[in-house]
PDB file of C-alpha atoms and ligand atoms in Angstrom:
ATOM      1  CA  MET A  28      97.897 113.171 139.704  1.00 71.00           C
ATOM      2  CA  PRO A  29      99.945 110.035 140.562  1.00 83.00           C
ATOM      3  CA  GLU A  30     103.736 109.983 139.919  1.00 94.00           C
ATOM      4  CA  ASN A  31     104.883 109.462 136.339  1.00 94.00           C
ATOM      5  CA  ASP A  32     106.454 106.074 137.091  1.00 96.00           C
ATOM      6  CA  THR A  33     103.252 104.884 138.754  1.00 97.00           C
ATOM      7  CA  ILE A  34     101.222 105.959 135.706  1.00 98.00           C
ATOM      8  CA  ILE A  35     103.566 104.157 133.325  1.00 98.00           C
ATOM      9  CA  GLN A  36     103.532 100.974 135.402  1.00 98.00           C
ATOM     10  CA  ALA A  37      99.735 101.040 135.778  1.00 98.00           C
ATOM     11  CA  THR A  38      99.413 101.526 132.018  1.00 98.00           C
ATOM     12  CA  ALA A  39     101.753  98.610 131.306  1.00 97.00           C
ATOM     13  CA  ASN A  40      99.677  96.396 133.622  1.00 96.00           C
ATOM     14  CA  HIS A  41      96.437  97.562 132.000  1.00 95.00           C
ATOM     15  CA  ILE A  42      97.670  96.819 128.463  1.00 95.00           C
ATOM     16  CA  LYS A  43      99.128  93.499 129.545  1.00 93.00           C
ATOM     17  CA  SER A  44      95.760  92.396 130.850  1.00 91.00           C
ATOM     18  CA  LEU A  45      93.952  93.660 127.725  1.00 89.00           C
ATOM     19  CA  LEU A  46      96.273  92.228 125.068  1.00 87.00           C
ATOM     20  CA  SER A  47      97.789  89.092 126.619  1.00 81.00           C
ATOM     21  CA  GLY A  48      97.542  86.007 124.450  1.00 72.00           C
ATOM     22  CA  GLU A  49      96.412  87.867 121.312  1.00 66.00           C
ATOM     23  CA  GLY A  50      97.516  85.695 118.387  1.00 64.00           C
ATOM     24  CA  SER A  51      97.827  87.966 115.347  1.00 58.00           C
ATOM     25  CA  GLY A  52     100.907  89.969 116.267  1.00 56.00           C
ATOM     26  CA  HIS A  53      99.324  92.686 118.397  1.00 69.00           C
ATOM     27  CA  ASP A  54      99.807  90.927 121.697  1.00 87.00           C
ATOM     28  CA  TRP A  55     101.295  92.352 124.886  1.00 93.00           C
ATOM     29  CA  TRP A  56     104.774  91.215 123.862  1.00 93.00           C
ATOM     30  CA  HIS A  57     104.615  93.404 120.755  1.00 94.00           C
ATOM     31  CA  VAL A  58     103.839  96.336 123.017  1.00 96.00           C
ATOM     32  CA  TYR A  59     106.640  95.279 125.369  1.00 96.00           C
ATOM     33  CA  ARG A  60     109.132  95.233 122.468  1.00 97.00           C
ATOM     34  CA  VAL A  61     107.968  98.636 121.200  1.00 98.00           C
ATOM     35  CA  TRP A  62     108.464  99.941 124.738  1.00 98.00           C
ATOM     36  CA  GLN A  63     112.038  98.562 124.797  1.00 98.00           C
ATOM     37  CA  ASN A  64     112.676 100.056 121.349  1.00 98.00           C
ATOM     38  CA  VAL A  65     111.488 103.523 122.393  1.00 98.00           C
ATOM     39  CA  LEU A  66     113.772 103.439 125.420  1.00 98.00           C
ATOM     40  CA  ALA A  67     116.738 102.499 123.181  1.00 98.00           C
ATOM     41  CA  ILE A  68     115.935 105.278 120.687  1.00 98.00           C
ATOM     42  CA  ALA A  69     114.988 108.010 123.183  1.00 98.00           C
ATOM     43  CA  LYS A  70     118.373 107.713 124.914  1.00 97.00           C
ATOM     44  CA  HIS A  71     119.836 109.518 121.905  1.00 96.00           C
ATOM     45  CA  GLU A  72     117.072 112.082 121.396  1.00 95.00           C
ATOM     46  CA  GLN A  73     115.801 115.180 123.196  1.00 96.00           C
ATOM     47  CA  ALA A  74     112.295 113.951 123.911  1.00 97.00           C
ATOM     48  CA  ASP A  75     109.649 113.848 126.632  1.00 98.00           C
ATOM     49  CA  LEU A  76     110.073 110.289 127.870  1.00 98.00           C
ATOM     50  CA  PHE A  77     106.729 110.284 129.715  1.00 98.00           C
ATOM     51  CA  ILE A  78     104.882 110.952 126.433  1.00 98.00           C
ATOM     52  CA  VAL A  79     107.034 108.486 124.509  1.00 98.00           C
ATOM     53  CA  GLU A  80     106.574 105.633 126.980  1.00 98.00           C
ATOM     54  CA  LEU A  81     102.820 106.117 127.380  1.00 98.00           C
ATOM     55  CA  ALA A  82     102.241 106.411 123.629  1.00 97.00           C
ATOM     56  CA  ALA A  83     104.299 103.248 123.066  1.00 98.00           C
ATOM     57  CA  LEU A  84     102.291 101.369 125.686  1.00 98.00           C
ATOM     58  CA  LEU A  85      98.930 102.601 124.390  1.00 96.00           C
ATOM     59  CA  HIS A  86      99.546 102.649 120.622  1.00 95.00           C
ATOM     60  CA  ASP A  87      97.674  99.399 119.898  1.00 92.00           C
ATOM     61  CA  ILE A  88      95.003  99.679 122.606  1.00 92.00           C
ATOM     62  CA  GLY A  89      92.193  99.658 120.049  1.00 84.00           C
ATOM     63  CA  ASP A  90      93.795  98.775 116.717  1.00 71.00           C
ATOM     64  CA  HIS A  91      91.466  99.545 113.793  1.00 59.00           C
ATOM     65  CA  LYS A  92      92.077  96.057 112.372  1.00 60.00           C
ATOM     66  CA  PHE A  93      90.190  94.563 115.295  1.00 63.00           C
ATOM     67  CA  HIS A  94      87.420  97.146 115.413  1.00 65.00           C
ATOM     68  CA  GLY A  95      85.983  96.842 111.940  1.00 64.00           C
ATOM     69  CA  GLY A  96      88.453  99.353 110.504  1.00 67.00           C
ATOM     70  CA  ASP A  97      87.382 102.111 112.913  1.00 72.00           C
ATOM     71  CA  GLU A  98      90.466 104.269 113.547  1.00 75.00           C
ATOM     72  CA  SER A  99      88.924 106.381 116.275  1.00 83.00           C
ATOM     73  CA  VAL A 100      88.630 103.535 118.805  1.00 87.00           C
ATOM     74  CA  GLY A 101      92.300 103.505 119.858  1.00 90.00           C
ATOM     75  CA  PRO A 102      92.704 107.214 120.622  1.00 92.00           C
ATOM     76  CA  ARG A 103      89.351 107.220 122.453  1.00 94.00           C
ATOM     77  CA  MET A 104      90.255 104.234 124.637  1.00 94.00           C
ATOM     78  CA  ALA A 105      93.664 105.785 125.394  1.00 96.00           C
ATOM     79  CA  GLN A 106      92.035 109.090 126.310  1.00 96.00           C
ATOM     80  CA  GLU A 107      89.591 107.471 128.726  1.00 97.00           C
ATOM     81  CA  TRP A 108      92.379 105.507 130.368  1.00 97.00           C
ATOM     82  CA  LEU A 109      94.665 108.543 130.778  1.00 97.00           C
ATOM     83  CA  GLU A 110      91.814 110.676 132.116  1.00 97.00           C
ATOM     84  CA  SER A 111      91.174 108.035 134.763  1.00 97.00           C
ATOM     85  CA  LEU A 112      94.801 108.521 135.852  1.00 97.00           C
ATOM     86  CA  GLU A 113      94.420 112.311 135.876  1.00 97.00           C
ATOM     87  CA  VAL A 114      97.140 112.869 133.265  1.00 97.00           C
ATOM     88  CA  LYS A 115      97.093 116.516 132.181  1.00 97.00           C
ATOM     89  CA  ALA A 116      95.039 117.369 129.114  1.00 97.00           C
ATOM     90  CA  THR A 117      97.911 118.614 126.925  1.00 97.00           C
ATOM     91  CA  ASP A 118      99.788 115.334 127.475  1.00 98.00           C
ATOM     92  CA  ILE A 119      96.655 113.288 126.735  1.00 97.00           C
ATOM     93  CA  ASP A 120      96.123 115.224 123.491  1.00 96.00           C
ATOM     94  CA  HIS A 121      99.712 114.670 122.415  1.00 97.00           C
ATOM     95  CA  ILE A 122      99.619 110.921 123.186  1.00 96.00           C
ATOM     96  CA  CYS A 123      96.280 110.444 121.421  1.00 95.00           C
ATOM     97  CA  LEU A 124      97.530 112.304 118.345  1.00 94.00           C
ATOM     98  CA  ILE A 125     100.535 109.977 118.159  1.00 95.00           C
ATOM     99  CA  ILE A 126      98.265 106.920 118.410  1.00 94.00           C
ATOM    100  CA  LYS A 127      96.045 108.334 115.681  1.00 91.00           C
ATOM    101  CA  GLU A 128      98.884 109.011 113.263  1.00 90.00           C
ATOM    102  CA  ILE A 129     101.190 106.071 113.876  1.00 89.00           C
ATOM    103  CA  SER A 130      99.822 103.459 111.445  1.00 77.00           C
ATOM    104  CA  TYR A 131     101.328 102.438 108.144  1.00 68.00           C
ATOM    105  CA  LYS A 132      98.723 103.115 105.451  1.00 69.00           C
ATOM    106  CA  GLY A 133     100.256 101.722 102.252  1.00 70.00           C
ATOM    107  CA  ALA A 134     103.397 102.203 100.173  1.00 72.00           C
ATOM    108  CA  GLY A 135     102.071 105.206  98.276  1.00 72.00           C
ATOM    109  CA  THR A 136     100.695 107.049 101.309  1.00 70.00           C
ATOM    110  CA  SER A 137     102.404 109.443 103.698  1.00 71.00           C
ATOM    111  CA  SER A 138     102.842 108.895 107.412  1.00 72.00           C
ATOM    112  CA  ALA A 139     104.406 112.088 108.737  1.00 80.00           C
ATOM    113  CA  MET A 140     104.694 112.490 112.508  1.00 88.00           C
ATOM    114  CA  ASN A 141     104.402 115.953 113.996  1.00 86.00           C
ATOM    115  CA  SER A 142     106.666 115.670 117.042  1.00 95.00           C
ATOM    116  CA  VAL A 143     109.946 113.996 117.895  1.00 96.00           C
ATOM    117  CA  GLU A 144     108.009 111.921 120.445  1.00 97.00           C
ATOM    118  CA  GLY A 145     105.716 110.684 117.659  1.00 96.00           C
ATOM    119  CA  GLN A 146     108.665 109.939 115.430  1.00 97.00           C
ATOM    120  CA  ILE A 147     110.292 107.829 118.128  1.00 97.00           C
ATOM    121  CA  VAL A 148     107.152 105.775 118.754  1.00 97.00           C
ATOM    122  CA  GLN A 149     106.501 105.249 115.042  1.00 96.00           C
ATOM    123  CA  ASP A 150     110.133 104.186 114.497  1.00 97.00           C
ATOM    124  CA  ALA A 151     109.906 101.787 117.429  1.00 98.00           C
ATOM    125  CA  ASP A 152     106.648 100.248 116.191  1.00 96.00           C
ATOM    126  CA  ARG A 153     108.063  99.818 112.705  1.00 97.00           C
ATOM    127  CA  LEU A 154     111.259  98.236 113.963  1.00 98.00           C
ATOM    128  CA  ASP A 155     109.053  95.502 115.403  1.00 97.00           C
ATOM    129  CA  ALA A 156     107.635  94.867 111.913  1.00 97.00           C
ATOM    130  CA  ILE A 157     111.057  94.066 110.410  1.00 98.00           C
ATOM    131  CA  GLY A 158     113.954  91.716 111.145  1.00 98.00           C
ATOM    132  CA  ALA A 159     113.468  88.269 112.650  1.00 98.00           C
ATOM    133  CA  ILE A 160     110.514  89.425 114.749  1.00 97.00           C
ATOM    134  CA  GLY A 161     108.943  91.139 111.764  1.00 98.00           C
ATOM    135  CA  ILE A 162     109.152  87.960 109.709  1.00 98.00           C
ATOM    136  CA  GLY A 163     107.546  85.997 112.526  1.00 96.00           C
ATOM    137  CA  ARG A 164     104.779  88.578 112.942  1.00 94.00           C
ATOM    138  CA  ALA A 165     104.036  88.727 109.215  1.00 96.00           C
ATOM    139  CA  PHE A 166     103.461  84.980 109.026  1.00 96.00           C
ATOM    140  CA  ALA A 167     101.479  84.993 112.269  1.00 92.00           C
ATOM    141  CA  TYR A 168      99.229  87.729 110.852  1.00 92.00           C
ATOM    142  CA  GLY A 169      98.897  86.022 107.456  1.00 95.00           C
ATOM    143  CA  GLY A 170      97.984  82.717 109.119  1.00 94.00           C
ATOM    144  CA  HIS A 171      95.459  84.471 111.348  1.00 91.00           C
ATOM    145  CA  LYS A 172      93.843  85.973 108.223  1.00 93.00           C
ATOM    146  CA  GLY A 173      94.007  82.707 106.247  1.00 96.00           C
ATOM    147  CA  HIS A 174      96.326  84.155 103.611  1.00 96.00           C
ATOM    148  CA  GLU A 175      98.592  82.022 101.451  1.00 97.00           C
ATOM    149  CA  MET A 176     102.252  82.097 102.447  1.00 97.00           C
ATOM    150  CA  TYR A 177     103.497  82.696  98.907  1.00 98.00           C
ATOM    151  CA  ASN A 178     102.019  82.532  95.426  1.00 97.00           C
ATOM    152  CA  PRO A 179     104.404  83.427  92.588  1.00 95.00           C
ATOM    153  CA  ALA A 180     101.449  84.335  90.331  1.00 96.00           C
ATOM    154  CA  ILE A 181     100.213  87.112  92.628  1.00 94.00           C
ATOM    155  CA  LYS A 182     102.395  90.218  92.349  1.00 90.00           C
ATOM    156  CA  PRO A 183     102.840  92.815  95.103  1.00 88.00           C
ATOM    157  CA  VAL A 184     100.847  96.054  94.879  1.00 88.00           C
ATOM    158  CA  LEU A 185     102.126  99.423  96.109  1.00 87.00           C
ATOM    159  CA  HIS A 186      98.831 100.646  97.609  1.00 84.00           C
ATOM    160  CA  ASP A 187      98.126 104.326  97.294  1.00 83.00           C
ATOM    161  CA  SER A 188      95.182 104.410  99.657  1.00 84.00           C
ATOM    162  CA  PHE A 189      94.740 103.178 103.203  1.00 82.00           C
ATOM    163  CA  GLU A 190      91.461 101.531 102.192  1.00 84.00           C
ATOM    164  CA  ALA A 191      93.141  99.398  99.497  1.00 82.00           C
ATOM    165  CA  TYR A 192      96.046  98.535 101.801  1.00 81.00           C
ATOM    166  CA  LYS A 193      93.947  97.423 104.759  1.00 80.00           C
ATOM    167  CA  THR A 194      91.543  95.268 102.761  1.00 82.00           C
ATOM    168  CA  ALA A 195      94.253  93.390 100.820  1.00 84.00           C
ATOM    169  CA  SER A 196      94.312  89.595 101.178  1.00 89.00           C
ATOM    170  CA  ALA A 197      97.449  88.834  99.195  1.00 94.00           C
ATOM    171  CA  PRO A 198      99.998  86.200 100.239  1.00 97.00           C
ATOM    172  CA  THR A 199     102.266  87.058 103.161  1.00 97.00           C
ATOM    173  CA  LEU A 200     105.396  87.266 101.003  1.00 97.00           C
ATOM    174  CA  ASN A 201     103.797  90.209  99.157  1.00 96.00           C
ATOM    175  CA  HIS A 202     103.654  92.113 102.427  1.00 96.00           C
ATOM    176  CA  PHE A 203     107.452  92.263 102.417  1.00 97.00           C
ATOM    177  CA  TYR A 204     107.329  94.337  99.195  1.00 96.00           C
ATOM    178  CA  GLU A 205     104.235  96.286 100.164  1.00 93.00           C
ATOM    179  CA  LYS A 206     105.544  97.333 103.559  1.00 94.00           C
ATOM    180  CA  LEU A 207     108.401  95.585 105.331  1.00 97.00           C
ATOM    181  CA  LEU A 208     111.212  96.321 102.869  1.00 97.00           C
ATOM    182  CA  LEU A 209     110.077  99.962 102.620  1.00 96.00           C
ATOM    183  CA  LEU A 210     110.257 100.722 106.326  1.00 96.00           C
ATOM    184  CA  LYS A 211     114.042 101.196 106.442  1.00 97.00           C
ATOM    185  CA  TYR A 212     113.622 104.283 104.246  1.00 96.00           C
ATOM    186  CA  ARG A 213     110.915 105.741 106.462  1.00 95.00           C
ATOM    187  CA  MET A 214     112.700 105.796 109.793  1.00 97.00           C
ATOM    188  CA  HIS A 215     113.018 109.234 111.393  1.00 96.00           C
ATOM    189  CA  THR A 216     115.707 108.921 114.072  1.00 97.00           C
ATOM    190  CA  LYS A 217     119.391 108.091 113.679  1.00 97.00           C
ATOM    191  CA  THR A 218     119.238 105.197 116.153  1.00 97.00           C
ATOM    192  CA  ALA A 219     116.251 103.578 114.454  1.00 98.00           C
ATOM    193  CA  LYS A 220     117.899 103.982 111.040  1.00 98.00           C
ATOM    194  CA  ALA A 221     120.901 102.008 112.246  1.00 98.00           C
ATOM    195  CA  MET A 222     118.728  99.302 113.844  1.00 98.00           C
ATOM    196  CA  ALA A 223     116.560  99.126 110.718  1.00 98.00           C
ATOM    197  CA  ALA A 224     119.565  98.717 108.408  1.00 98.00           C
ATOM    198  CA  GLN A 225     120.627  95.577 110.265  1.00 98.00           C
ATOM    199  CA  ARG A 226     117.097  94.135 110.413  1.00 98.00           C
ATOM    200  CA  HIS A 227     116.516  94.940 106.731  1.00 98.00           C
ATOM    201  CA  GLN A 228     119.614  93.014 105.705  1.00 98.00           C
ATOM    202  CA  TYR A 229     118.394  90.034 107.721  1.00 98.00           C
ATOM    203  CA  MET A 230     115.078  90.043 105.816  1.00 98.00           C
ATOM    204  CA  GLU A 231     116.882  90.237 102.466  1.00 98.00           C
ATOM    205  CA  GLY A 232     118.798  87.103 103.473  1.00 98.00           C
ATOM    206  CA  PHE A 233     115.569  85.388 104.514  1.00 98.00           C
ATOM    207  CA  LEU A 234     113.905  86.140 101.165  1.00 98.00           C
ATOM    208  CA  ALA A 235     116.892  84.970  99.128  1.00 98.00           C
ATOM    209  CA  GLN A 236     116.915  81.675 101.034  1.00 98.00           C
ATOM    210  CA  PHE A 237     113.109  81.355 100.745  1.00 98.00           C
ATOM    211  CA  TYR A 238     113.157  81.570  96.924  1.00 97.00           C
ATOM    212  CA  GLN A 239     116.013  79.097  96.716  1.00 97.00           C
ATOM    213  CA  GLU A 240     114.210  76.582  98.925  1.00 98.00           C
ATOM    214  CA  TRP A 241     110.965  77.140  96.967  1.00 97.00           C
ATOM    215  CA  GLU A 242     112.665  75.752  93.866  1.00 96.00           C
ATOM    216  CA  GLY A 243     114.433  72.954  95.753  1.00 97.00           C
ATOM    217  CA  ARG A 244     117.787  74.599  95.278  1.00 94.00           C
ATOM    218  CA  LEU A 245     119.213  74.527  98.786  1.00 86.00           C
TER     219      LEU A 245
HETATM  220  P1  ADP B 328     101.446  99.260 112.114  1.00 67.27           P
HETATM  221  O1  ADP B 328     101.796  98.992 113.533  1.00 67.27           O
HETATM  222  O2  ADP B 328     102.517  99.951 111.318  1.00 67.27           O
HETATM  223  O3  ADP B 328     100.086  99.841 111.931  1.00 67.27           O
HETATM  224  P2  ADP B 328     100.104  96.934 111.380  1.00 67.27           P
HETATM  225  O4  ADP B 328      99.257  97.104 112.578  1.00 67.27           O
HETATM  226  O5  ADP B 328      99.553  97.194 110.022  1.00 67.27           O
HETATM  227  O6  ADP B 328     101.392  97.836 111.516  1.00 67.27           O
HETATM  228  O7  ADP B 328     100.679  95.496 111.361  1.00 67.27           O
HETATM  229  C1  ADP B 328     100.988  94.774 112.528  1.00 67.27           C
HETATM  230  C2  ADP B 328     101.821  93.552 112.179  1.00 67.27           C
HETATM  231  O8  ADP B 328     101.119  92.706 111.265  1.00 67.27           O
HETATM  232  C3  ADP B 328     103.109  93.960 111.499  1.00 67.27           C
HETATM  233  O9  ADP B 328     104.155  93.103 111.879  1.00 67.27           O
HETATM  234  C4  ADP B 328     102.744  93.835 110.064  1.00 67.27           C
HETATM  235  O10 ADP B 328     103.857  93.692 109.234  1.00 67.27           O
HETATM  236  C5  ADP B 328     101.824  92.632 110.057  1.00 67.27           C
HETATM  237  N1  ADP B 328     100.893  92.718 108.952  1.00 67.27           N
HETATM  238  C6  ADP B 328      99.987  93.686 108.678  1.00 67.27           C
HETATM  239  N2  ADP B 328      99.329  93.452 107.538  1.00 67.27           N
HETATM  240  C7  ADP B 328      99.834  92.277 107.057  1.00 67.27           C
HETATM  241  C8  ADP B 328      99.586  91.477 105.919  1.00 67.27           C
HETATM  242  N3  ADP B 328      98.661  91.813 105.005  1.00 67.27           N
HETATM  243  N4  ADP B 328     100.303  90.327 105.759  1.00 67.27           N
HETATM  244  C9  ADP B 328     101.234  89.970 106.678  1.00 67.27           C
HETATM  245  N5  ADP B 328     101.523  90.681 107.785  1.00 67.27           N
HETATM  246  C10 ADP B 328     100.827  91.812 107.977  1.00 67.27           C
HETATM  247 NI1   NI B 329     102.115  98.230 117.009  1.00 67.27          NI
END
């Protein structure tokens, strides 16, 4: 089996070539930011960094949103890749489980993670959905899907099934209430909670300004 650092670097290169230029918010730079976030969080946790880094790099390798809603594609692609690098089976299983469980599935659904490594990667992924970057990604995704930016007549829905959440086509502003403003309360680690608090406040400011501008008040 190659050295850990070599495996991580090869995986980063692989993902970069697969996801570069993707325009809906799941591009290589999202993965890069999640990678930076996991490093920031893991510094303060007792965790297996090899697992954390590889799961961060591979977490969007086959996102269900781009494979007709099929959630098994990502873990399978990750498994094949890690097997080709001769990563040991227990590590592959752990990484694939994290990738399987990481996704947000609606406000009324649970998203427990079974290991500290999983918690770190989920926190890191969710941090990239909030704050300035999160706002940018939400509008990029909404534009990609052809959603309206805002429509005061369409109220947010707190989805209680993954099916309802993933097929929604509501305006992008609704997504703030259906997901983004809820993420602060779902962080696992102390470091991510602190980062999320700051990013959350930034989004609150954005929304307040947005509604003022909408009515020509600022
Ligand atoms: P996760 O990584 O938690 O599974 P997703 O893959 O669902 O998150 O979402 C990826 C990015 O696209 C996030 O920034 C998310 O907020 C954004 N996004 C997902 N669904 C919508 C939507 N309906 N409207 C706007 N942005 C969305
Ligand atoms: Ni992601």
